[in-house]
Short mmCIF file of C-alpha atoms and ligand atoms in Angstrom, two decimals:
data_model
loop_
_atom_site.label_atom_id
_atom_site.label_comp_id
_atom_site.label_asym_id
_atom_site.label_seq_id
_atom_site.Cartn_x
_atom_site.Cartn_y
_atom_site.Cartn_z
CA MET A 5 -31.83 -1.16 -3.40
CA LYS A 6 -33.91 -0.24 -0.37
CA GLU A 7 -37.21 -1.53 -1.72
CA ASN A 8 -38.60 -3.32 -4.71
CA TYR A 9 -39.82 -0.16 -6.33
CA LEU A 10 -41.12 -1.80 -9.50
CA LYS A 11 -43.85 -3.79 -7.80
CA ASP A 12 -45.63 -0.65 -6.54
CA LEU A 13 -46.05 0.76 -10.03
CA ASN A 14 -48.99 0.44 -12.36
CA GLU A 15 -48.33 -0.74 -15.92
CA ALA A 16 -47.93 2.73 -17.48
CA GLN A 17 -45.62 3.83 -14.68
CA ARG A 18 -43.54 0.67 -14.94
CA GLN A 19 -43.03 1.28 -18.66
CA ALA A 20 -41.96 4.88 -18.06
CA VAL A 21 -39.51 3.70 -15.40
CA GLU A 22 -38.06 0.80 -17.34
CA ASP A 23 -37.71 2.25 -20.82
CA ILE A 24 -34.79 4.60 -20.41
CA THR A 25 -33.89 4.98 -24.07
CA GLY A 26 -34.69 8.33 -25.58
CA PRO A 27 -36.62 11.27 -24.19
CA SER A 28 -40.03 10.97 -22.58
CA LEU A 29 -42.53 13.48 -21.35
CA ILE A 30 -45.06 12.42 -18.74
CA ILE A 31 -48.28 14.37 -18.55
CA ALA A 32 -50.68 13.34 -15.80
CA GLY A 33 -52.80 14.94 -13.11
CA ALA A 34 -51.72 15.98 -9.62
CA GLY A 35 -51.12 13.06 -7.30
CA SER A 36 -51.15 10.53 -10.13
CA GLY A 37 -47.56 9.41 -9.55
CA LYS A 38 -45.30 11.49 -11.83
CA THR A 39 -42.70 12.17 -9.16
CA LYS A 40 -42.88 8.51 -8.26
CA VAL A 41 -42.05 7.60 -11.86
CA LEU A 42 -39.19 10.06 -11.98
CA THR A 43 -37.63 8.94 -8.72
CA CYS A 44 -38.02 5.25 -9.60
CA ARG A 45 -36.54 5.94 -13.02
CA ILE A 46 -33.46 7.38 -11.34
CA ALA A 47 -33.24 4.34 -9.05
CA ASN A 48 -33.63 2.04 -12.05
CA MET A 49 -30.93 3.83 -14.02
CA LEU A 50 -28.49 3.53 -11.13
CA GLU A 51 -29.35 -0.12 -10.73
CA LYS A 52 -28.68 -0.69 -14.43
CA GLY A 53 -25.18 0.65 -13.90
CA ILE A 54 -25.55 4.17 -15.22
CA PRO A 55 -23.14 6.24 -13.14
CA ALA A 56 -24.74 8.78 -10.81
CA SER A 57 -22.54 11.45 -12.39
CA ALA A 58 -24.34 11.01 -15.73
CA LEU A 59 -27.69 12.01 -14.25
CA LEU A 60 -29.05 15.50 -13.78
CA ALA A 61 -32.41 15.86 -12.03
CA LEU A 62 -34.06 19.26 -12.10
CA THR A 63 -37.08 20.94 -10.61
CA PHE A 64 -38.28 24.48 -10.57
CA THR A 65 -39.13 24.99 -6.91
CA ASN A 66 -37.09 24.31 -3.77
CA LYS A 67 -40.01 22.37 -2.35
CA ALA A 68 -40.08 19.98 -5.30
CA ALA A 69 -36.29 19.63 -5.17
CA LYS A 70 -36.39 18.70 -1.50
CA GLU A 71 -39.14 16.17 -2.10
CA MET A 72 -37.28 14.60 -5.01
CA LYS A 73 -34.05 14.31 -2.98
CA GLU A 74 -35.84 12.68 -0.07
CA ARG A 75 -37.69 10.23 -2.25
CA VAL A 76 -34.63 9.25 -4.30
CA SER A 77 -32.65 8.90 -1.09
CA SER A 78 -35.21 6.51 0.35
CA LEU A 79 -34.98 4.40 -2.83
CA VAL A 80 -31.24 4.22 -3.36
CA GLY A 81 -29.81 5.24 -0.02
CA PRO A 82 -28.10 8.48 1.01
CA GLU A 83 -24.58 7.47 -0.13
CA LYS A 84 -25.50 7.28 -3.81
CA VAL A 85 -27.55 10.46 -3.63
CA ARG A 86 -24.41 12.40 -2.73
CA TYR A 87 -23.09 11.92 -6.24
CA LEU A 88 -26.29 12.90 -8.00
CA TRP A 89 -26.73 16.40 -9.33
CA MET A 90 -30.24 17.11 -8.17
CA GLY A 91 -31.85 20.45 -7.42
CA THR A 92 -33.62 23.48 -8.81
CA PHE A 93 -32.56 24.97 -12.13
CA HIS A 94 -31.19 27.91 -10.18
CA SER A 95 -29.17 25.85 -7.73
CA VAL A 96 -27.71 23.62 -10.44
CA PHE A 97 -26.84 26.62 -12.61
CA ALA A 98 -25.21 28.31 -9.61
CA ARG A 99 -23.08 25.21 -9.12
CA ILE A 100 -22.03 25.19 -12.78
CA LEU A 101 -21.33 28.92 -12.69
CA ARG A 102 -19.14 28.62 -9.58
CA THR A 103 -17.11 25.94 -11.31
CA GLU A 104 -16.73 27.95 -14.51
CA ALA A 105 -16.81 31.46 -13.00
CA GLN A 106 -13.43 32.51 -14.30
CA LEU A 107 -14.57 32.06 -17.90
CA LEU A 108 -17.17 34.75 -17.24
CA ASN A 109 -14.78 36.93 -15.25
CA PHE A 110 -16.67 36.41 -12.04
CA PRO A 111 -15.04 35.34 -8.78
CA GLN A 112 -15.70 31.70 -7.94
CA ASN A 113 -17.32 32.78 -4.68
CA PHE A 114 -19.65 35.26 -6.37
CA THR A 115 -22.53 36.53 -4.24
CA ILE A 116 -26.10 35.67 -5.15
CA TYR A 117 -28.38 38.65 -4.64
CA ASP A 118 -31.78 37.93 -3.22
CA LYS A 119 -34.80 40.06 -4.06
CA SER A 120 -34.04 42.72 -1.47
CA ASP A 121 -30.37 42.99 -2.50
CA SER A 122 -31.51 43.47 -6.10
CA LYS A 123 -34.02 46.07 -5.09
CA SER A 124 -31.56 48.20 -3.18
CA ALA A 125 -29.04 47.99 -6.03
CA ILE A 126 -31.72 49.03 -8.52
CA ARG A 127 -32.74 51.94 -6.31
CA SER A 128 -29.20 53.21 -6.14
CA CYS A 129 -28.95 52.97 -9.95
CA ILE A 130 -32.13 55.03 -10.32
CA LYS A 131 -30.70 57.60 -7.95
CA GLU A 132 -27.30 57.67 -9.62
CA LEU A 133 -28.91 58.31 -12.99
CA LYS A 134 -30.83 61.18 -11.38
CA LEU A 135 -34.15 59.60 -12.18
CA ASP A 136 -37.25 59.75 -10.03
CA GLU A 137 -38.68 56.65 -8.37
CA LYS A 138 -42.17 57.96 -9.12
CA ALA A 139 -41.42 57.83 -12.82
CA TYR A 140 -39.38 54.64 -12.43
CA PRO A 141 -40.97 52.54 -9.68
CA PRO A 142 -38.25 50.05 -8.65
CA ALA A 143 -40.61 47.07 -8.67
CA GLU A 144 -41.58 47.79 -12.25
CA VAL A 145 -38.00 48.37 -13.36
CA ILE A 146 -36.97 45.10 -11.73
CA SER A 147 -39.75 43.21 -13.43
CA ARG A 148 -38.76 44.54 -16.86
CA ILE A 149 -35.11 43.70 -16.34
CA SER A 150 -36.08 40.29 -15.01
CA ARG A 151 -38.21 39.62 -18.08
CA ALA A 152 -35.34 40.69 -20.34
CA LYS A 153 -32.95 38.34 -18.54
CA ASN A 154 -35.42 35.47 -18.76
CA ASN A 155 -35.56 36.12 -22.49
CA LEU A 156 -31.76 35.83 -22.36
CA ARG A 157 -31.21 39.50 -23.19
CA THR A 158 -28.20 41.24 -21.74
CA ALA A 159 -28.29 45.00 -21.13
CA SER A 160 -26.70 45.75 -24.50
CA ALA A 161 -29.02 43.34 -26.32
CA TYR A 162 -31.93 45.01 -24.56
CA ALA A 163 -30.80 48.47 -25.65
CA ALA A 164 -30.45 47.19 -29.21
CA ASP A 165 -33.94 45.72 -29.23
CA ASP A 166 -36.19 48.16 -31.12
CA GLN A 167 -39.39 46.62 -29.81
CA ALA A 168 -38.30 46.90 -26.19
CA MET A 169 -37.13 50.47 -26.75
CA GLN A 170 -40.45 51.43 -28.32
CA ALA A 171 -42.37 49.81 -25.46
CA ASP A 172 -40.28 51.69 -22.87
CA GLU A 173 -40.76 54.91 -24.81
CA ALA A 174 -44.52 54.34 -25.01
CA SER A 175 -44.76 53.76 -21.27
CA ARG A 176 -42.65 56.87 -20.69
CA LYS A 177 -39.77 54.95 -19.18
CA PRO A 178 -37.15 55.41 -21.88
CA ARG A 179 -34.21 55.06 -19.46
CA ILE A 180 -34.86 51.46 -18.40
CA ALA A 181 -32.07 50.30 -20.69
CA ASP A 182 -29.67 52.68 -18.91
CA ILE A 183 -30.80 51.45 -15.51
CA TYR A 184 -30.31 47.86 -16.69
CA ALA A 185 -26.79 48.65 -17.96
CA LEU A 186 -25.78 50.38 -14.73
CA TYR A 187 -27.31 47.64 -12.60
CA ALA A 188 -25.41 44.97 -14.56
CA LYS A 189 -22.19 46.94 -14.13
CA LYS A 190 -22.76 47.34 -10.39
CA CYS A 191 -23.48 43.65 -9.96
CA ARG A 192 -20.34 42.72 -11.84
CA LEU A 193 -18.21 45.13 -9.78
CA ALA A 194 -19.68 43.66 -6.61
CA GLY A 195 -19.02 40.13 -7.90
CA ALA A 196 -22.72 39.43 -7.65
CA MET A 197 -25.43 37.75 -9.68
CA ASP A 198 -29.16 37.98 -9.10
CA PHE A 199 -31.50 35.00 -9.56
CA ASP A 200 -32.16 35.80 -13.20
CA ASP A 201 -28.44 36.17 -13.87
CA LEU A 202 -28.02 32.51 -12.95
CA LEU A 203 -30.05 31.65 -16.05
CA LEU A 204 -28.65 34.41 -18.22
CA TYR A 205 -24.99 33.72 -17.44
CA THR A 206 -25.36 29.97 -17.77
CA ASN A 207 -26.70 30.59 -21.25
CA ILE A 208 -23.84 32.96 -22.04
CA LEU A 209 -21.33 30.49 -20.66
CA PHE A 210 -22.55 27.73 -22.96
CA GLN A 211 -23.02 30.01 -25.97
CA GLN A 212 -19.51 31.38 -25.73
CA ASN A 213 -17.63 28.22 -24.78
CA SER A 214 -18.54 25.35 -27.03
CA GLN A 215 -15.96 23.07 -25.39
CA ILE A 216 -17.60 23.62 -21.99
CA LEU A 217 -20.98 22.96 -23.52
CA SER A 218 -19.71 19.65 -24.95
CA LEU A 219 -18.23 18.75 -21.60
CA TYR A 220 -21.55 19.11 -19.77
CA ARG A 221 -23.49 17.58 -22.66
CA ASP A 222 -21.28 14.51 -22.61
CA ARG A 223 -21.41 14.27 -18.88
CA PHE A 224 -25.16 14.64 -18.27
CA ARG A 225 -26.46 11.99 -20.62
CA TYR A 226 -29.73 11.72 -18.70
CA ILE A 227 -31.63 14.84 -17.74
CA LEU A 228 -34.81 14.45 -15.71
CA VAL A 229 -37.15 17.33 -14.96
CA ASP A 230 -39.97 17.21 -12.42
CA GLU A 231 -42.80 19.78 -12.36
CA TYR A 232 -41.97 20.63 -15.95
CA GLN A 233 -45.18 22.67 -16.25
CA ASP A 234 -43.68 25.28 -13.91
CA THR A 235 -40.71 26.01 -16.15
CA ASN A 236 -40.58 28.60 -18.90
CA LEU A 237 -38.67 26.35 -21.28
N1 ADP B 8 -48.86 2.92 -8.58
C1 ADP B 8 -49.01 3.43 -7.35
N2 ADP B 8 -49.52 2.66 -6.35
C2 ADP B 8 -49.67 3.17 -5.11
N3 ADP B 8 -49.37 4.43 -4.75
C3 ADP B 8 -48.87 5.24 -5.69
C4 ADP B 8 -48.66 4.80 -7.04
N4 ADP B 8 -48.15 5.84 -7.74
C5 ADP B 8 -48.04 6.87 -6.89
N5 ADP B 8 -48.48 6.53 -5.66
C6 ADP B 8 -48.52 7.40 -4.47
O1 ADP B 8 -49.38 8.50 -4.76
C7 ADP B 8 -48.89 9.68 -4.14
C8 ADP B 8 -48.71 10.78 -5.20
O2 ADP B 8 -47.64 10.41 -6.09
P1 ADP B 8 -46.67 11.47 -6.71
O3 ADP B 8 -45.61 10.73 -7.42
O4 ADP B 8 -46.21 12.43 -5.65
O5 ADP B 8 -47.65 12.20 -7.72
P2 ADP B 8 -47.42 13.48 -8.68
O6 ADP B 8 -45.96 13.76 -8.70
O7 ADP B 8 -47.98 13.06 -10.01
O8 ADP B 8 -48.23 14.58 -8.06
C9 ADP B 8 -47.60 9.31 -3.47
O9 ADP B 8 -47.82 9.10 -2.10
C10 ADP B 8 -47.19 8.04 -4.17
O10 ADP B 8 -46.36 7.23 -3.36
MG1 MG B 9 -44.91 15.50 -8.17
#
């Protein structure tokens, strides 16, 4: 251990670091030491002999992930950190998806589309369907598809969702479901996932493969999430 991390904690923090049985949720203001608790809790778990491979530490933003990695590294040293799964939801899901890609019929080295890749793919879908970008502004189409994916709705689930269909009809964009379907097909053909697909396909992976779900459940016995307020869980 690089430093005696327990002595720098106040009583409430020390309790949250030391009691590692069962789930806990820490709610406290900015700068009050939540990340400190989380990083010390990881250090404490490793010191108690919990293998690094049983821990999964998640954050929502890259900035928070970087900070967490640096702070854990300064507590336990860089060697141990190498075996910890620590990162954003998206990066951890991407790692799981690369490992299990074949179960979803994606190549292991699938491409991850950034926002501009997504946008150009969406625009070519709009064009291919002979729709007008004035009636279907790409940014708006993308945001609807993104919302659907974050609600874990595939293109076919979206098309089967009466409420979504009525809303698209009411806003005079009844072909969004078709754009979504074509976009999903194009992405698959290109061996590509967009950011939202990382969430959607991880969910599909675990829904459809209960043995894979058990595998990850058994492996990650301790899941720690920083900046939980930024998630949509
Ligand atoms: N008990 C403590 N005693 C002294 N400094 C602390 C204590 N807890 C946290 N800090 C320091 O306060 C700052 C903010 O802590 P941090 O864990 O980043 O807060 P949060 O994640 O809640 O915003 C950090 O520099 C941290 O080292
Ligand atoms: Mg913090």
